[in-house]
mmCIF file of N, CA and C in Angstrom:
data_model
loop_
_atom_site.group_PDB
_atom_site.id
_atom_site.type_symbol
_atom_site.label_atom_id
_atom_site.label_comp_id
_atom_site.label_asym_id
_atom_site.label_seq_id
_atom_site.Cartn_x
_atom_site.Cartn_y
_atom_site.Cartn_z
ATOM 1 N N MET U 1 102.992 72.092 104.167
ATOM 2 C CA MET U 1 104.359 72.580 104.114
ATOM 3 C C MET U 1 104.613 73.510 105.293
ATOM 4 N N LEU U 2 105.677 73.237 106.008
ATOM 5 C CA LEU U 2 106.016 74.045 107.171
ATOM 6 C C LEU U 2 106.733 75.318 106.765
ATOM 7 N N LYS U 3 106.438 76.392 107.485
ATOM 8 C CA LYS U 3 107.122 77.670 107.274
ATOM 9 C C LYS U 3 108.404 77.666 108.099
ATOM 10 N N GLY U 4 109.280 78.618 107.821
ATOM 11 C CA GLY U 4 110.571 78.694 108.499
ATOM 12 C C GLY U 4 110.453 78.814 110.006
ATOM 13 N N ASN U 5 109.541 79.681 110.484
ATOM 14 C CA ASN U 5 109.409 79.847 111.932
ATOM 15 C C ASN U 5 108.817 78.599 112.588
ATOM 16 N N GLN U 6 107.980 77.856 111.861
ATOM 17 C CA GLN U 6 107.425 76.614 112.393
ATOM 18 C C GLN U 6 108.509 75.545 112.506
ATOM 19 N N LYS U 7 109.387 75.464 111.506
ATOM 20 C CA LYS U 7 110.499 74.504 111.561
ATOM 21 C C LYS U 7 111.435 74.833 112.722
ATOM 22 N N ARG U 8 111.715 76.116 112.924
ATOM 23 C CA ARG U 8 112.578 76.513 114.042
ATOM 24 C C ARG U 8 111.954 76.118 115.374
ATOM 25 N N TYR U 9 110.654 76.325 115.497
ATOM 26 C CA TYR U 9 109.934 75.964 116.713
ATOM 27 C C TYR U 9 110.014 74.454 116.956
ATOM 28 N N LEU U 10 109.778 73.670 115.912
ATOM 29 C CA LEU U 10 109.825 72.208 116.039
ATOM 30 C C LEU U 10 111.236 71.707 116.337
ATOM 31 N N LYS U 11 112.252 72.343 115.758
ATOM 32 C CA LYS U 11 113.638 71.964 116.054
ATOM 33 C C LYS U 11 113.936 72.176 117.531
ATOM 34 N N GLY U 12 113.418 73.273 118.084
ATOM 35 C CA GLY U 12 113.601 73.538 119.515
ATOM 36 C C GLY U 12 112.937 72.480 120.374
ATOM 37 N N LEU U 13 111.732 72.082 119.989
ATOM 38 C CA LEU U 13 111.034 71.022 120.724
ATOM 39 C C LEU U 13 111.764 69.684 120.600
ATOM 40 N N ALA U 14 112.337 69.427 119.434
ATOM 41 C CA ALA U 14 113.026 68.158 119.185
ATOM 42 C C ALA U 14 114.282 68.016 120.040
ATOM 43 N N ASN U 15 114.873 69.131 120.452
ATOM 44 C CA ASN U 15 116.069 69.052 121.297
ATOM 45 C C ASN U 15 115.803 68.286 122.581
ATOM 46 N N GLY U 16 114.590 68.379 123.101
ATOM 47 C CA GLY U 16 114.255 67.708 124.341
ATOM 48 C C GLY U 16 113.871 66.248 124.189
ATOM 49 N N ILE U 17 113.791 65.752 122.974
ATOM 50 C CA ILE U 17 113.408 64.358 122.741
ATOM 51 C C ILE U 17 114.651 63.480 122.800
ATOM 52 N N SER U 18 114.641 62.527 123.726
ATOM 53 C CA SER U 18 115.800 61.637 123.816
ATOM 54 C C SER U 18 115.536 60.294 123.142
ATOM 55 N N GLN U 19 114.266 59.877 123.137
ATOM 56 C CA GLN U 19 113.944 58.586 122.533
ATOM 57 C C GLN U 19 114.003 58.678 121.014
ATOM 58 N N ARG U 20 114.666 57.707 120.411
ATOM 59 C CA ARG U 20 114.779 57.655 118.957
ATOM 60 C C ARG U 20 114.301 56.305 118.461
ATOM 61 N N TYR U 21 113.781 56.319 117.270
ATOM 62 C CA TYR U 21 113.468 55.079 116.564
ATOM 63 C C TYR U 21 114.651 54.825 115.653
ATOM 64 N N LEU U 22 115.115 53.602 115.590
ATOM 65 C CA LEU U 22 116.356 53.307 114.890
ATOM 66 C C LEU U 22 116.119 52.587 113.571
ATOM 67 N N LEU U 23 116.713 53.147 112.528
ATOM 68 C CA LEU U 23 116.666 52.546 111.201
ATOM 69 C C LEU U 23 117.975 51.800 111.004
ATOM 70 N N GLY U 24 117.888 50.478 110.888
ATOM 71 C CA GLY U 24 119.087 49.659 110.804
ATOM 72 C C GLY U 24 119.254 48.984 109.466
ATOM 73 N N LYS U 25 119.874 47.815 109.504
ATOM 74 C CA LYS U 25 120.222 47.126 108.271
ATOM 75 C C LYS U 25 119.006 46.636 107.495
ATOM 76 N N GLY U 26 117.853 46.523 108.137
ATOM 77 C CA GLY U 26 116.634 46.109 107.450
ATOM 78 C C GLY U 26 116.096 47.159 106.499
ATOM 79 N N GLY U 27 116.527 48.397 106.684
ATOM 80 C CA GLY U 27 116.081 49.475 105.814
ATOM 81 C C GLY U 27 114.641 49.886 106.111
ATOM 82 N N ILE U 28 114.042 50.555 105.161
ATOM 83 C CA ILE U 28 112.685 51.061 105.324
ATOM 84 C C ILE U 28 111.711 49.994 104.842
ATOM 85 N N GLU U 29 111.266 49.168 105.785
ATOM 86 C CA GLU U 29 110.322 48.098 105.480
ATOM 87 C C GLU U 29 108.946 48.476 106.009
ATOM 88 N N ASP U 30 107.946 47.691 105.637
ATOM 89 C CA ASP U 30 106.575 47.968 106.062
ATOM 90 C C ASP U 30 106.427 47.971 107.577
ATOM 91 N N THR U 31 107.076 47.047 108.260
ATOM 92 C CA THR U 31 106.951 46.987 109.719
ATOM 93 C C THR U 31 107.551 48.231 110.367
ATOM 94 N N PHE U 32 108.674 48.699 109.847
ATOM 95 C CA PHE U 32 109.293 49.911 110.369
ATOM 96 C C PHE U 32 108.396 51.116 110.096
ATOM 97 N N LEU U 33 107.809 51.188 108.898
ATOM 98 C CA LEU U 33 106.922 52.291 108.559
ATOM 99 C C LEU U 33 105.680 52.310 109.454
ATOM 100 N N LYS U 34 105.156 51.132 109.784
ATOM 101 C CA LYS U 34 103.998 51.057 110.687
ATOM 102 C C LYS U 34 104.371 51.574 112.068
ATOM 103 N N GLN U 35 105.561 51.234 112.532
ATOM 104 C CA GLN U 35 106.039 51.699 113.833
ATOM 105 C C GLN U 35 106.180 53.225 113.832
ATOM 106 N N ILE U 36 106.759 53.769 112.782
ATOM 107 C CA ILE U 36 106.938 55.215 112.672
ATOM 108 C C ILE U 36 105.590 55.914 112.555
ATOM 109 N N ASP U 37 104.678 55.339 111.780
ATOM 110 C CA ASP U 37 103.348 55.907 111.615
ATOM 111 C C ASP U 37 102.611 55.983 112.953
ATOM 112 N N ALA U 38 102.676 54.900 113.728
ATOM 113 C CA ALA U 38 102.026 54.874 115.040
ATOM 114 C C ALA U 38 102.667 55.887 115.990
ATOM 115 N N ALA U 39 103.983 56.009 115.933
ATOM 116 C CA ALA U 39 104.688 56.963 116.794
ATOM 117 C C ALA U 39 104.312 58.395 116.440
ATOM 118 N N LEU U 40 104.205 58.696 115.154
ATOM 119 C CA LEU U 40 103.811 60.041 114.729
ATOM 120 C C LEU U 40 102.381 60.365 115.170
ATOM 121 N N GLU U 41 101.501 59.395 115.110
ATOM 122 C CA GLU U 41 100.118 59.619 115.538
ATOM 123 C C GLU U 41 100.050 59.896 117.042
ATOM 124 N N ALA U 42 100.870 59.183 117.801
ATOM 125 C CA ALA U 42 100.857 59.330 119.255
ATOM 126 C C ALA U 42 101.615 60.564 119.738
ATOM 127 N N LYS U 43 102.755 60.853 119.108
ATOM 128 C CA LYS U 43 103.646 61.902 119.626
ATOM 129 C C LYS U 43 103.748 63.143 118.748
ATOM 130 N N GLU U 44 103.453 63.030 117.485
ATOM 131 C CA GLU U 44 103.517 64.100 116.485
ATOM 132 C C GLU U 44 104.940 64.483 116.068
ATOM 133 N N LEU U 45 105.885 64.497 116.985
ATOM 134 C CA LEU U 45 107.263 64.885 116.676
ATOM 135 C C LEU U 45 108.183 63.780 117.170
ATOM 136 N N ILE U 46 108.948 63.190 116.251
ATOM 137 C CA ILE U 46 109.833 62.083 116.618
ATOM 138 C C ILE U 46 111.205 62.246 115.988
ATOM 139 N N LYS U 47 112.158 61.520 116.566
ATOM 140 C CA LYS U 47 113.507 61.435 116.001
ATOM 141 C C LYS U 47 113.736 60.005 115.527
ATOM 142 N N VAL U 48 114.368 59.879 114.377
ATOM 143 C CA VAL U 48 114.741 58.576 113.848
ATOM 144 C C VAL U 48 116.264 58.579 113.677
ATOM 145 N N GLY U 49 116.922 57.678 114.372
ATOM 146 C CA GLY U 49 118.368 57.543 114.244
ATOM 147 C C GLY U 49 118.687 56.546 113.139
ATOM 148 N N VAL U 50 119.655 56.878 112.315
ATOM 149 C CA VAL U 50 120.056 55.990 111.221
ATOM 150 C C VAL U 50 121.380 55.348 111.617
ATOM 151 N N LEU U 51 121.345 54.039 111.788
ATOM 152 C CA LEU U 51 122.534 53.307 112.215
ATOM 153 C C LEU U 51 123.535 53.138 111.063
ATOM 154 N N ASP U 52 124.770 52.804 111.417
ATOM 155 C CA ASP U 52 125.825 52.630 110.410
ATOM 156 C C ASP U 52 125.505 51.520 109.417
ATOM 157 N N GLY U 53 124.810 50.492 109.847
ATOM 158 C CA GLY U 53 124.503 49.366 108.968
ATOM 159 C C GLY U 53 123.332 49.600 108.028
ATOM 160 N N SER U 54 122.703 50.750 108.122
ATOM 161 C CA SER U 54 121.542 51.048 107.283
ATOM 162 C C SER U 54 121.951 51.183 105.820
ATOM 163 N N PRO U 55 121.100 50.676 104.905
ATOM 164 C CA PRO U 55 121.430 50.798 103.480
ATOM 165 C C PRO U 55 121.334 52.237 102.961
ATOM 166 N N LEU U 56 120.667 53.113 103.705
ATOM 167 C CA LEU U 56 120.513 54.509 103.286
ATOM 168 C C LEU U 56 121.118 55.452 104.316
ATOM 169 N N PRO U 57 121.813 56.494 103.871
ATOM 170 C CA PRO U 57 122.259 57.515 104.819
ATOM 171 C C PRO U 57 121.054 58.363 105.247
ATOM 172 N N ALA U 58 121.205 59.097 106.322
ATOM 173 C CA ALA U 58 120.107 59.892 106.872
ATOM 174 C C ALA U 58 119.555 60.902 105.866
ATOM 175 N N LYS U 59 120.417 61.513 105.080
ATOM 176 C CA LYS U 59 119.971 62.523 104.104
ATOM 177 C C LYS U 59 119.048 61.942 103.047
ATOM 178 N N GLU U 60 119.202 60.661 102.741
ATOM 179 C CA GLU U 60 118.318 59.997 101.778
ATOM 180 C C GLU U 60 117.100 59.386 102.469
ATOM 181 N N ALA U 61 117.302 58.860 103.680
ATOM 182 C CA ALA U 61 116.214 58.202 104.401
ATOM 183 C C ALA U 61 115.158 59.200 104.857
ATOM 184 N N GLY U 62 115.566 60.408 105.237
ATOM 185 C CA GLY U 62 114.631 61.414 105.744
ATOM 186 C C GLY U 62 113.487 61.732 104.793
ATOM 187 N N PRO U 63 113.780 62.144 103.560
ATOM 188 C CA PRO U 63 112.695 62.437 102.618
ATOM 189 C C PRO U 63 111.822 61.221 102.301
ATOM 190 N N ILE U 64 112.413 60.041 102.259
ATOM 191 C CA ILE U 64 111.634 58.836 101.979
ATOM 192 C C ILE U 64 110.671 58.553 103.129
ATOM 193 N N LEU U 65 111.166 58.644 104.365
ATOM 194 C CA LEU U 65 110.309 58.421 105.529
ATOM 195 C C LEU U 65 109.171 59.440 105.580
ATOM 196 N N ALA U 66 109.499 60.696 105.299
ATOM 197 C CA ALA U 66 108.477 61.745 105.323
ATOM 198 C C ALA U 66 107.396 61.473 104.281
ATOM 199 N N GLU U 67 107.816 61.095 103.080
ATOM 200 C CA GLU U 67 106.854 60.836 102.006
ATOM 201 C C GLU U 67 105.962 59.636 102.321
ATOM 202 N N LYS U 68 106.575 58.555 102.787
ATOM 203 C CA LYS U 68 105.813 57.321 103.008
ATOM 204 C C LYS U 68 104.901 57.382 104.227
ATOM 205 N N THR U 69 105.172 58.293 105.161
ATOM 206 C CA THR U 69 104.331 58.414 106.355
ATOM 207 C C THR U 69 103.424 59.644 106.305
ATOM 208 N N GLY U 70 103.578 60.469 105.288
ATOM 209 C CA GLY U 70 102.773 61.681 105.200
ATOM 210 C C GLY U 70 103.202 62.738 106.197
ATOM 211 N N ALA U 71 104.443 62.666 106.631
ATOM 212 C CA ALA U 71 104.976 63.595 107.626
ATOM 213 C C ALA U 71 105.764 64.712 106.945
ATOM 214 N N GLU U 72 106.095 65.711 107.732
ATOM 215 C CA GLU U 72 106.959 66.798 107.285
ATOM 216 C C GLU U 72 108.371 66.517 107.790
ATOM 217 N N LEU U 73 109.345 66.690 106.927
ATOM 218 C CA LEU U 73 110.742 66.552 107.319
ATOM 219 C C LEU U 73 111.165 67.871 107.956
ATOM 220 N N VAL U 74 111.436 67.829 109.255
ATOM 221 C CA VAL U 74 111.821 69.035 109.980
ATOM 222 C C VAL U 74 113.305 69.291 109.827
ATOM 223 N N GLN U 75 114.101 68.222 110.000
ATOM 224 C CA GLN U 75 115.552 68.407 110.021
ATOM 225 C C GLN U 75 116.260 67.073 109.843
ATOM 226 N N VAL U 76 117.394 67.126 109.171
ATOM 227 C CA VAL U 76 118.324 66.000 109.144
ATOM 228 C C VAL U 76 119.647 66.562 109.629
ATOM 229 N N ILE U 77 120.091 66.050 110.755
ATOM 230 C CA ILE U 77 121.349 66.525 111.310
ATOM 231 C C ILE U 77 122.187 65.313 111.707
ATOM 232 N N GLY U 78 123.311 65.163 111.057
ATOM 233 C CA GLY U 78 124.144 63.987 111.293
ATOM 234 C C GLY U 78 123.410 62.726 110.868
ATOM 235 N N LYS U 79 123.204 61.833 111.821
ATOM 236 C CA LYS U 79 122.508 60.575 111.540
ATOM 237 C C LYS U 79 121.111 60.559 112.151
ATOM 238 N N VAL U 80 120.560 61.741 112.389
ATOM 239 C CA VAL U 80 119.246 61.853 113.019
ATOM 240 C C VAL U 80 118.289 62.591 112.097
ATOM 241 N N VAL U 81 117.093 62.021 111.935
ATOM 242 C CA VAL U 81 116.028 62.611 111.135
ATOM 243 C C VAL U 81 114.914 63.015 112.094
ATOM 244 N N VAL U 82 114.427 64.242 111.967
ATOM 245 C CA VAL U 82 113.316 64.712 112.794
ATOM 246 C C VAL U 82 112.085 64.847 111.901
ATOM 247 N N LEU U 83 110.991 64.179 112.307
ATOM 248 C CA LEU U 83 109.752 64.176 111.534
ATOM 249 C C LEU U 83 108.605 64.734 112.365
ATOM 250 N N TYR U 84 107.675 65.413 111.691
ATOM 251 C CA TYR U 84 106.485 65.957 112.349
ATOM 252 C C TYR U 84 105.256 65.648 111.504
ATOM 253 N N ARG U 85 104.205 65.231 112.191
ATOM 254 C CA ARG U 85 102.905 65.086 111.538
ATOM 255 C C ARG U 85 101.836 65.342 112.592
ATOM 256 N N LYS U 86 100.923 66.227 112.284
ATOM 257 C CA LYS U 86 99.849 66.546 113.216
ATOM 258 C C LYS U 86 98.975 65.317 113.414
ATOM 259 N N SER U 87 98.649 65.031 114.670
ATOM 260 C CA SER U 87 97.821 63.881 115.008
ATOM 261 C C SER U 87 96.390 64.109 114.537
ATOM 262 N N ALA U 88 95.798 63.080 113.971
ATOM 263 C CA ALA U 88 94.412 63.183 113.502
ATOM 264 C C ALA U 88 93.437 63.124 114.667
ATOM 265 N N LYS U 89 93.832 62.480 115.771
ATOM 266 C CA LYS U 89 92.924 62.286 116.901
ATOM 267 C C LYS U 89 93.124 63.309 118.011
ATOM 268 N N MET U 90 94.376 63.494 118.437
ATOM 269 C CA MET U 90 94.652 64.395 119.556
ATOM 270 C C MET U 90 95.897 65.222 119.272
ATOM 271 N N ALA U 91 95.718 66.366 118.658
ATOM 272 C CA ALA U 91 96.851 67.237 118.369
ATOM 273 C C ALA U 91 97.360 67.854 119.673
ATOM 274 N N LYS U 92 98.673 67.752 119.901
ATOM 275 C CA LYS U 92 99.285 68.272 121.124
ATOM 276 C C LYS U 92 100.129 69.505 120.848
ATOM 277 N N ILE U 93 100.769 69.531 119.707
ATOM 278 C CA ILE U 93 101.693 70.625 119.383
ATOM 279 C C ILE U 93 100.932 71.699 118.610
ATOM 280 N N VAL U 94 101.015 72.925 119.126
ATOM 281 C CA VAL U 94 100.388 74.064 118.449
ATOM 282 C C VAL U 94 101.498 74.853 117.760
ATOM 283 N N LEU U 95 101.449 74.896 116.438
ATOM 284 C CA LEU U 95 102.486 75.595 115.664
ATOM 285 C C LEU U 95 102.228 77.086 115.678
ATOM 286 N N PRO U 96 103.313 77.878 115.716
ATOM 287 C CA PRO U 96 103.147 79.335 115.671
ATOM 288 C C PRO U 96 102.650 79.817 114.318
#
């Protein structure tokens, strides 16, 4: 569980991330979860954009994605979900 100052720190780091993974009309399927899981392992902090055609709004998709990938939900803002999970192999982000 992330503390308040850790979430603030991660939100600041997330501002610089332009690449997003997009959740579309297919919803949260196994292939999408594998892609997100691999991205979290490689990058630790990612953004997931929820498209208009998605069956779930971002506020509902965020907690589901976090639970299914073992990640922490940092923020849901508009149609963007920010997720964090410490890499098991090469941790890059040092939390305060």
